[in-house]
XYZ file of C-alpha atoms in Angstrom:
468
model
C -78.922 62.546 -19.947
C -76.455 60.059 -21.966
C -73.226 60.003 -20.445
C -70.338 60.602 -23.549
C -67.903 57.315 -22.383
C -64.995 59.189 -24.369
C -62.937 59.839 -21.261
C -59.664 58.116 -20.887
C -57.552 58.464 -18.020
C -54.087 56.643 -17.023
C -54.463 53.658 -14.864
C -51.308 53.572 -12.418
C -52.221 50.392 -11.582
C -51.515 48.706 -15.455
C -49.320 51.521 -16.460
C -51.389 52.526 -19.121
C -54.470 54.994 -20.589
C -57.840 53.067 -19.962
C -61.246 53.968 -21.423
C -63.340 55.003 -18.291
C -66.218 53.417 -16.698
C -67.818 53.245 -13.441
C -68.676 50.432 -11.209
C -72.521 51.461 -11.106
C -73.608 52.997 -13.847
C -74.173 56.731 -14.383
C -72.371 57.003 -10.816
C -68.455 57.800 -9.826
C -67.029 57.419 -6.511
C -63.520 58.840 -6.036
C -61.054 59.310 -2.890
C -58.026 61.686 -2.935
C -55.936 61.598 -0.218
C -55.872 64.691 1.274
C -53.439 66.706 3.900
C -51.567 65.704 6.912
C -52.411 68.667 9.066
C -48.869 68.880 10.871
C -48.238 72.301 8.903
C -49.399 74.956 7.037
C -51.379 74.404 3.471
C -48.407 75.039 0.457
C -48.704 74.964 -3.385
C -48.038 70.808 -3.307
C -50.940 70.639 -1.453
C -53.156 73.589 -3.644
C -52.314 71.242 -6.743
C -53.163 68.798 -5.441
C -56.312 69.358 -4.591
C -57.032 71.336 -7.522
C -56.331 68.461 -9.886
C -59.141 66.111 -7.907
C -61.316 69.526 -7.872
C -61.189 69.604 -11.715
C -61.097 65.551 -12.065
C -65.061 65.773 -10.020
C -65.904 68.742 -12.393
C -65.368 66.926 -15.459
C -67.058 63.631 -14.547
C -70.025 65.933 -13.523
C -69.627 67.572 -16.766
C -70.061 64.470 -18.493
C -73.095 63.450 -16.386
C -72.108 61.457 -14.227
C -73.394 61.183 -10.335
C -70.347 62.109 -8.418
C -69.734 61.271 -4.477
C -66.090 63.071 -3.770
C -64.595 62.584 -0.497
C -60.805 63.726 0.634
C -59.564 63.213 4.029
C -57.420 65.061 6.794
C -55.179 62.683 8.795
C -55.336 64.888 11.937
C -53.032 62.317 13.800
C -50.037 61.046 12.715
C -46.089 61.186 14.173
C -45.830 64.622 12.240
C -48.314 66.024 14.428
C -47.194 64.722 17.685
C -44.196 65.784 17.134
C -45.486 69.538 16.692
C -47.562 69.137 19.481
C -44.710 68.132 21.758
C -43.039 71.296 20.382
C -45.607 73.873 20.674
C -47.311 72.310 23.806
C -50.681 72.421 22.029
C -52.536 68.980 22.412
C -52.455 67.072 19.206
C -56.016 67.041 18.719
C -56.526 70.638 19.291
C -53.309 71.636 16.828
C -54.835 69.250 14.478
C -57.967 71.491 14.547
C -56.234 74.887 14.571
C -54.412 73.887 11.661
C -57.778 72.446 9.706
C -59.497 75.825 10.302
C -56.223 77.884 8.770
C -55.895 74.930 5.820
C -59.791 75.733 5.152
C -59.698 79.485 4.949
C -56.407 79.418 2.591
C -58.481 76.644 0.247
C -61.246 78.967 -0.024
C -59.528 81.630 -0.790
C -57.946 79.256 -3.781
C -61.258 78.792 -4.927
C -61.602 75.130 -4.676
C -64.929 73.583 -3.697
C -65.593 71.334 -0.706
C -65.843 67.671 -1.776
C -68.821 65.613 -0.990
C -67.392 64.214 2.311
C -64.698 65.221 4.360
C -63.331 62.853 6.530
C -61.174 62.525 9.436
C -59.277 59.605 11.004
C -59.992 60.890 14.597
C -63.581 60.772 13.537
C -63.087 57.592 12.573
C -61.555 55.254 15.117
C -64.179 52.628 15.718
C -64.250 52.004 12.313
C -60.092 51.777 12.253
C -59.871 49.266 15.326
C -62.879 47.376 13.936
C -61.157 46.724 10.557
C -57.790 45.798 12.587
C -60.099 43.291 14.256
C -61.088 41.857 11.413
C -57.484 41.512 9.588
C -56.060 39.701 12.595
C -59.298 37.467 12.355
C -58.189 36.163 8.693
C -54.485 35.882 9.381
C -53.234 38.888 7.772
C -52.420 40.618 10.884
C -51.036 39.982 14.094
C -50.483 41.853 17.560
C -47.281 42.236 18.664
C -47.142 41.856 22.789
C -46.141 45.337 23.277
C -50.043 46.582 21.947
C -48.704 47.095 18.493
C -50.367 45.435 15.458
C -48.958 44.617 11.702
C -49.892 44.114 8.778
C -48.117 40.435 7.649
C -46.951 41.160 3.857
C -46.308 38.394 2.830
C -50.276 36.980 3.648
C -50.824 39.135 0.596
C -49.486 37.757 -2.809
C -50.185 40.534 -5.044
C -48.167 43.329 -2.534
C -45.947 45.822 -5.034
C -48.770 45.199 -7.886
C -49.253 49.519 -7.633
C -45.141 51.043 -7.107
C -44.415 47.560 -9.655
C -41.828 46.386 -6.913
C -40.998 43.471 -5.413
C -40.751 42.888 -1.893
C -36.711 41.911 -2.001
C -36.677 45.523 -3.775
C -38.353 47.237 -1.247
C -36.755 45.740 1.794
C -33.201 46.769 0.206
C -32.033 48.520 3.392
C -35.002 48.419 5.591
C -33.948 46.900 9.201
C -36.349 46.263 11.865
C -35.921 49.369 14.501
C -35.315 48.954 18.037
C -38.417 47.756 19.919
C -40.827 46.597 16.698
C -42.135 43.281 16.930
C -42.792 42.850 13.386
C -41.753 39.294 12.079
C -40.524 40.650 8.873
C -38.993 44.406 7.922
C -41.600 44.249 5.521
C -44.562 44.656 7.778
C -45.883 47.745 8.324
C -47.958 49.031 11.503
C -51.915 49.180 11.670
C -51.751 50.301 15.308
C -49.130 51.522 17.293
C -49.362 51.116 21.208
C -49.094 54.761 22.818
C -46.098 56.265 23.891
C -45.742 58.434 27.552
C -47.488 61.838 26.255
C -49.090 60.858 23.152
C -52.847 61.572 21.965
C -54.200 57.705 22.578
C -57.714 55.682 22.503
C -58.556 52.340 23.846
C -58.884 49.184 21.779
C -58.321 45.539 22.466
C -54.312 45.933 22.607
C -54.302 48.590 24.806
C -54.125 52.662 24.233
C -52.622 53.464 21.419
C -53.340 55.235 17.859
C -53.670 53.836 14.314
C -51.040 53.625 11.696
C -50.841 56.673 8.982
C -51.777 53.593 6.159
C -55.138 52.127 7.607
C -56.858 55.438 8.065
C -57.603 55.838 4.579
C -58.911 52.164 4.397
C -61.246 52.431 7.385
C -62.477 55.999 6.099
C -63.092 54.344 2.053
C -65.042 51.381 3.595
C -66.949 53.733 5.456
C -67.924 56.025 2.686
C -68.234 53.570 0.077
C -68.090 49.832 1.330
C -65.894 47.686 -0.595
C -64.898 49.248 -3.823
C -64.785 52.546 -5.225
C -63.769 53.438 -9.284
C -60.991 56.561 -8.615
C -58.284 56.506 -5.711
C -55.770 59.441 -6.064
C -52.771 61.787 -4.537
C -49.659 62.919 -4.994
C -47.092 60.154 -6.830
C -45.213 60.115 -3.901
C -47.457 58.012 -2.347
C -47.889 55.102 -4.797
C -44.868 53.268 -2.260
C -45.519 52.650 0.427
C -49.304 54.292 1.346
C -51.102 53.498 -1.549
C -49.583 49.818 -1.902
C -50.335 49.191 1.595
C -53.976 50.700 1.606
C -54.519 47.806 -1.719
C -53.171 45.443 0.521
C -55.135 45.708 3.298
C -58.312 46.726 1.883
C -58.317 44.163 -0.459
C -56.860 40.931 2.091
C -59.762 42.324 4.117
C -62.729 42.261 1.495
C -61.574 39.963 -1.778
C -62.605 42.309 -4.308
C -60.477 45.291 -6.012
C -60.208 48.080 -3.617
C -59.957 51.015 -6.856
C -60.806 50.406 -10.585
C -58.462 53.270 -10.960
C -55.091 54.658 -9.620
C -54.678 58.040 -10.320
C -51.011 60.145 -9.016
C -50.365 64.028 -9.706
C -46.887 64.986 -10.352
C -44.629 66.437 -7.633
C -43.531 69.678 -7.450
C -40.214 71.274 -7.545
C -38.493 74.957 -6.953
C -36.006 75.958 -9.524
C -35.388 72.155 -9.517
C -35.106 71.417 -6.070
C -37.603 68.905 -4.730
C -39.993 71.274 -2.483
C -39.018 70.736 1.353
C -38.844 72.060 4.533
C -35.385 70.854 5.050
C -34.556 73.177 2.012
C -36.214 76.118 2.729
C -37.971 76.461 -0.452
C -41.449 75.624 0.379
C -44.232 78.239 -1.335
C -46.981 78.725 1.256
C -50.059 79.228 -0.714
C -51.045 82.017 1.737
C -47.729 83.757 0.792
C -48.464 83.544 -2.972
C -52.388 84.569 -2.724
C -51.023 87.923 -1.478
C -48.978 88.719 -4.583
C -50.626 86.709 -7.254
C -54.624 85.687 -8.056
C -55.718 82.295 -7.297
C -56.319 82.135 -10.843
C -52.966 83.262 -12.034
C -51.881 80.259 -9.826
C -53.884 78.011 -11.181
C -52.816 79.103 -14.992
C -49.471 78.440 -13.812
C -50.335 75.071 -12.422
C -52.315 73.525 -15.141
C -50.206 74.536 -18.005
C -48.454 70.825 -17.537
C -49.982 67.464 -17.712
C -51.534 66.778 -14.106
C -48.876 63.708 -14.412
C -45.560 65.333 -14.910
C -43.663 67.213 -12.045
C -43.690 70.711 -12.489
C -40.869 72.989 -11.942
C -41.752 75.822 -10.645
C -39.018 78.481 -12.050
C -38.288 82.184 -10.982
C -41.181 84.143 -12.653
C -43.402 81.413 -13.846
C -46.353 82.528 -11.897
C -45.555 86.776 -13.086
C -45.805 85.361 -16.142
C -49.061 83.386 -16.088
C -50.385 86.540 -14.304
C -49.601 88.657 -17.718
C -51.107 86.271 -19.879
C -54.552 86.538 -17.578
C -54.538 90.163 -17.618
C -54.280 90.360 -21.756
C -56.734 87.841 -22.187
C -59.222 89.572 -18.979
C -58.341 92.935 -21.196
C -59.552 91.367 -24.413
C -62.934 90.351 -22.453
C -63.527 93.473 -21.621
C -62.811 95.382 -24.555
C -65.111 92.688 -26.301
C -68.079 93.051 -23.829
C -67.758 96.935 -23.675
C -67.688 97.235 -27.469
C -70.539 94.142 -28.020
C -72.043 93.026 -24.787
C -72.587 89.441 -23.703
C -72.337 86.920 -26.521
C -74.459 83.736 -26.118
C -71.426 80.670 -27.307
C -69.753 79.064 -29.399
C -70.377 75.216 -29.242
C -67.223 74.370 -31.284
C -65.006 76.024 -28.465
C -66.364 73.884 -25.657
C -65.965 70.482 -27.696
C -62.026 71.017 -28.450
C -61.539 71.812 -24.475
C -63.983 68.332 -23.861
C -61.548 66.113 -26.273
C -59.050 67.555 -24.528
C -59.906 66.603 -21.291
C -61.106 63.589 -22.410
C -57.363 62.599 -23.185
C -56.596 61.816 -19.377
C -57.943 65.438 -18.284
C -55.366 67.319 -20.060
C -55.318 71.041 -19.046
C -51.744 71.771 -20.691
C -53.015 71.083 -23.966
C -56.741 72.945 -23.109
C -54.912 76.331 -21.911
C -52.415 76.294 -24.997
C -55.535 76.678 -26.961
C -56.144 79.861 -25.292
C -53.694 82.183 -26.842
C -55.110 81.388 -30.350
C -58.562 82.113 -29.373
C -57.522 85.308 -27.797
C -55.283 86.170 -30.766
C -58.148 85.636 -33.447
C -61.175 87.328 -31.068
C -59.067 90.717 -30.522
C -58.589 90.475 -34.429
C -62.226 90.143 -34.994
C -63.503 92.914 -32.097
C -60.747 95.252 -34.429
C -62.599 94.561 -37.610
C -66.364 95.024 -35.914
C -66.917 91.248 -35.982
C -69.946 91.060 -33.015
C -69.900 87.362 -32.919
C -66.454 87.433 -31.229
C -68.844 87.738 -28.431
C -69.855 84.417 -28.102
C -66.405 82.879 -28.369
C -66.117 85.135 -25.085
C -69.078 83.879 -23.189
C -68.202 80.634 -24.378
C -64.399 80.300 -23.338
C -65.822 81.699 -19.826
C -68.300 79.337 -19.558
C -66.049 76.444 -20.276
C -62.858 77.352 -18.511
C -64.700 77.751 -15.786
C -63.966 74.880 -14.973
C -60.709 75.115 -14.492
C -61.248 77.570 -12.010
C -60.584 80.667 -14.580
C -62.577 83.622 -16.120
C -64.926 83.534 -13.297
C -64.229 87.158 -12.252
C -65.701 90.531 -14.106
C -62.841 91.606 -16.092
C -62.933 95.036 -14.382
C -62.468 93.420 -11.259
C -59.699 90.586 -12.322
C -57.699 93.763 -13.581
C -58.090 96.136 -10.405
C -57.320 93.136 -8.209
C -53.899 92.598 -10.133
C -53.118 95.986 -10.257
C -54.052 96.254 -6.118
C -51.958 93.260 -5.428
C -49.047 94.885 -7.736
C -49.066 97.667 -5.457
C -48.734 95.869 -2.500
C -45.495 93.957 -3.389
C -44.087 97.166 -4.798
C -40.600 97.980 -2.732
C -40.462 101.459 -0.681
C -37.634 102.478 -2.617
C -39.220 102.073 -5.810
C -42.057 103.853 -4.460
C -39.890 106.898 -3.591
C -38.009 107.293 -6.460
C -41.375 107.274 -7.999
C -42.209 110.061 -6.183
C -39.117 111.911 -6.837
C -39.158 111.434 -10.428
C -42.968 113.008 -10.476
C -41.853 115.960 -8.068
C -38.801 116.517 -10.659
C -41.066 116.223 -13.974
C -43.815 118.958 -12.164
C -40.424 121.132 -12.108
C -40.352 120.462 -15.265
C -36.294 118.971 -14.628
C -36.910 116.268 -17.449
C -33.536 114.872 -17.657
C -33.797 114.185 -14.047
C -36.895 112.774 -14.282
C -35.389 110.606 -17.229
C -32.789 109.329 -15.006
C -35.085 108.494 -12.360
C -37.393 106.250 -15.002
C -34.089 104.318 -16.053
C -33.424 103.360 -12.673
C -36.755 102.182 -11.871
C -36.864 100.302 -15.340
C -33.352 98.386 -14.078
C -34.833 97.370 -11.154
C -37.630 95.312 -12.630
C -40.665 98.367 -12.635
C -41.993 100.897 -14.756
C -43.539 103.778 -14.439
C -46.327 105.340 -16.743
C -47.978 108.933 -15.899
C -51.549 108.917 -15.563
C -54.684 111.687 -15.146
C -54.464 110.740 -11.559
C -50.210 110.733 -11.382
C -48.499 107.353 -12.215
C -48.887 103.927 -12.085
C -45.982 101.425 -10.815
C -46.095 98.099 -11.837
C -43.523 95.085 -12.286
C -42.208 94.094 -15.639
């Protein structure tokens, strides 16, 4: 199969949108940086993975050979600290979060990558690149079993976050009990402290540094170089910076051909946090919304830009799903399955082919569903295949994959679940009052449901509540 070489994605590295192509040819191998298991799974975390879940998809699309791999650091201060407040060991928190992280990702719909990897799984390999840092001088042990990375061994360091070192040490002070000869410096291993998860190595128990893991765990999946790196923009300074500098002081050779960074993600403009209270579980939003109405929601904005997530915004993105799952089912009841429509599929492919860009691929949707309803009116069978086709294609996304009876019954199940009780009962009253046949009471009734964000419509089997 010839691989189309239209794809062009933005290179954080040069600040700028570079035709794609592969180390080896016909082959991708990409690295997201995954979750630091110290809490639950939220929507940063969903869309984040999503993005990288869709990013594989398309390169497969396109024909390329794709090895995927994401990591878990399952050790890290985070997690110590939760250990020394739940009195769980580390590693065994670690895994009792990994198993409820899992089961929430599944239930997102995202597919396992090729590899998962783990920096507990992973030590040897850690203390054995340490080893061989120190060995060229771009590391040293500090006397009390820590070990550094020495910044300024590495010439090109702030080439990613475009910073220089004066910039970033603006306020940075060496802490009480570092060894590190300059602020700068940043730790590879850290000597154990009394009650913390530890291994052996040749400076004495201790653990690795949050920023090696990911270079230990690349070289071991891939060697030397791979063609995608990605995560969350918040870690182009300092992770991502100090993975290049490592990885590359270690081997000579570019660690990533390309830098890839999702926007962040913010609550009625609020940066997400725990601090603030706002953070959106993704378990708490599967029980009221679809994982596809989340994802709708999601991918309506450029992977790069941060998304605000406003009051509403995924209500609404579950509307638009059910009118275009209601047009798919009118259209199959009335016609059946169509077979495609190849000019449907090319638009969403130079779409994504502009630096995978979803927002532009979903606006398209609300045309197509405008002009196929039009055309099942009028009799027109080959609105069919513009059906099969758009669930063919968005499929990749992560949407249309359901029956359209289903979809439906599953929003209107998970609409009656987040109904209040006292919705519910005036409900009720306003049925008993309309079998009495007291209509202006059951008027009433209706208008105060309607102001409190619900309506009510009678049906053979009673009513039906649902939000606005």
């Amino acid at each position: 199969m010839e691989i189309n070489k239209n794809l062009k994605i933005y290179n954080t590295l040069t600040r700028r949108k570079e035709e794609f192509s592969p180390l080896e040819e016909g082959k991708v191998k990409m690295y997201a940086c995954g979750i630091t298991v110290s809490g639950e799974a939220h929507i940063g975390h969903g869309y984040q993975a999503l993005i990288y879940d869709i990013m594989r998809k398309y390169f497969e699309k396109k024909g390329y050979d794709v090895t995927y791999a994401r990591n878990y650091t399952d050790v890290d201060d985070k997690i110590i600290a939760k250990s020394r407040e739940t009195g769980i060991p580390a590693d065994i928190y670690a895994e009792k979060m990994i198993e409820k992280i899992d089961k929430v990702m599944a239930e997102m719909d995202i597919d396992e990558p090729t590899l998962w990897l783990k920096a507990t799984q992973n030590i040897n390999t850690i203390i054995g690149f340490i080893e061989k840092l120190i060995a060229n001088g771009h590391a040293y042990a500090a006397s009390n079993g820590d070990v550094y990375f020495d910044v300024s061994s590495f010439k090109r360091y702030g080439c990613l976050s475009n910073r220089s070192v004066e910039d970033m040490l603006d306020g940075v002070r060496i802490e009480n009990g570092e060894e590190k000869r300059s602020p700068a410096d940043f730790a590879l291993w850290k000597a154990a402290k009394e009650g913390e998860i530890r291994w052996h190595s040749p400076w004495g128990e201790g653990r690795p540094g949050w920023h090696i893991e990911c270079s230990a765990m690349n070289m071991a999946a891939f060697g030397d170089q791979i063609d995608l790196h990605g995560g969350g923009r918040d870690l182009v300074f300092p992770h991502h910076e100090n993975e290049i500098a490592q990885t590359e002081s270690l081997t000579g050779k570019q660690f990533a051909k390309f830098w890839t960074h999702n926007g962040l993600i913010k609550v009625n403009g609020q940066k997400m946090s725990k601090s603030l209270g706002n953070s959106l579980l993704l378990e708490d939003l599967l029980k009221k919304y679809t994982n596809e109405a989340i994802k709708f929601a999601l991918l309506q904005f450029n992977y790069r830009a941060d998304i605000n997530l406003t009051d509403g915004i995924f209500d609404e993105a579950e509307r638009h799903l059910t009118g275009f799952y209601k047009v798919i089912k009118t259209v199959e009841e009335k016609f059946g399955k169509g077979t495609g429509n190849e000019k449907i599929d090319s638009q969403f492919n130079a779409d994504m082919d502009d630096d995978f860009n979803t927002a532009l691929a979903l606006s398209r949707l609300f045309g197509l569903f405008k002009d196929i309803s039009a055309r099942a009116e009028k009799g027109d069978k080959t609105c069919a295949d513009d059906v099969a086709q758009i669930k063919k294609t968005y499929s990749l996304l992560g949407l249309f994959k359901k029956n359209a009876e289903d979809y439906l019954k599953e929003v209107e199940s998970k609409n009656a679940e987040e109904i209040p009780q006292s919705v519910k009962e005036l409900a009720e009253k306003r049925w008993q009052a309309k079998l009495a046949k007291n209509w202006a009471e059951a008027d009433a009734l209706r208008a105060q449901i309607d102001s409190l964000g619900y309506t009510v419509k009678d049906s053979k089997d009673g009513y039906i509540i649902s939000k606005k």
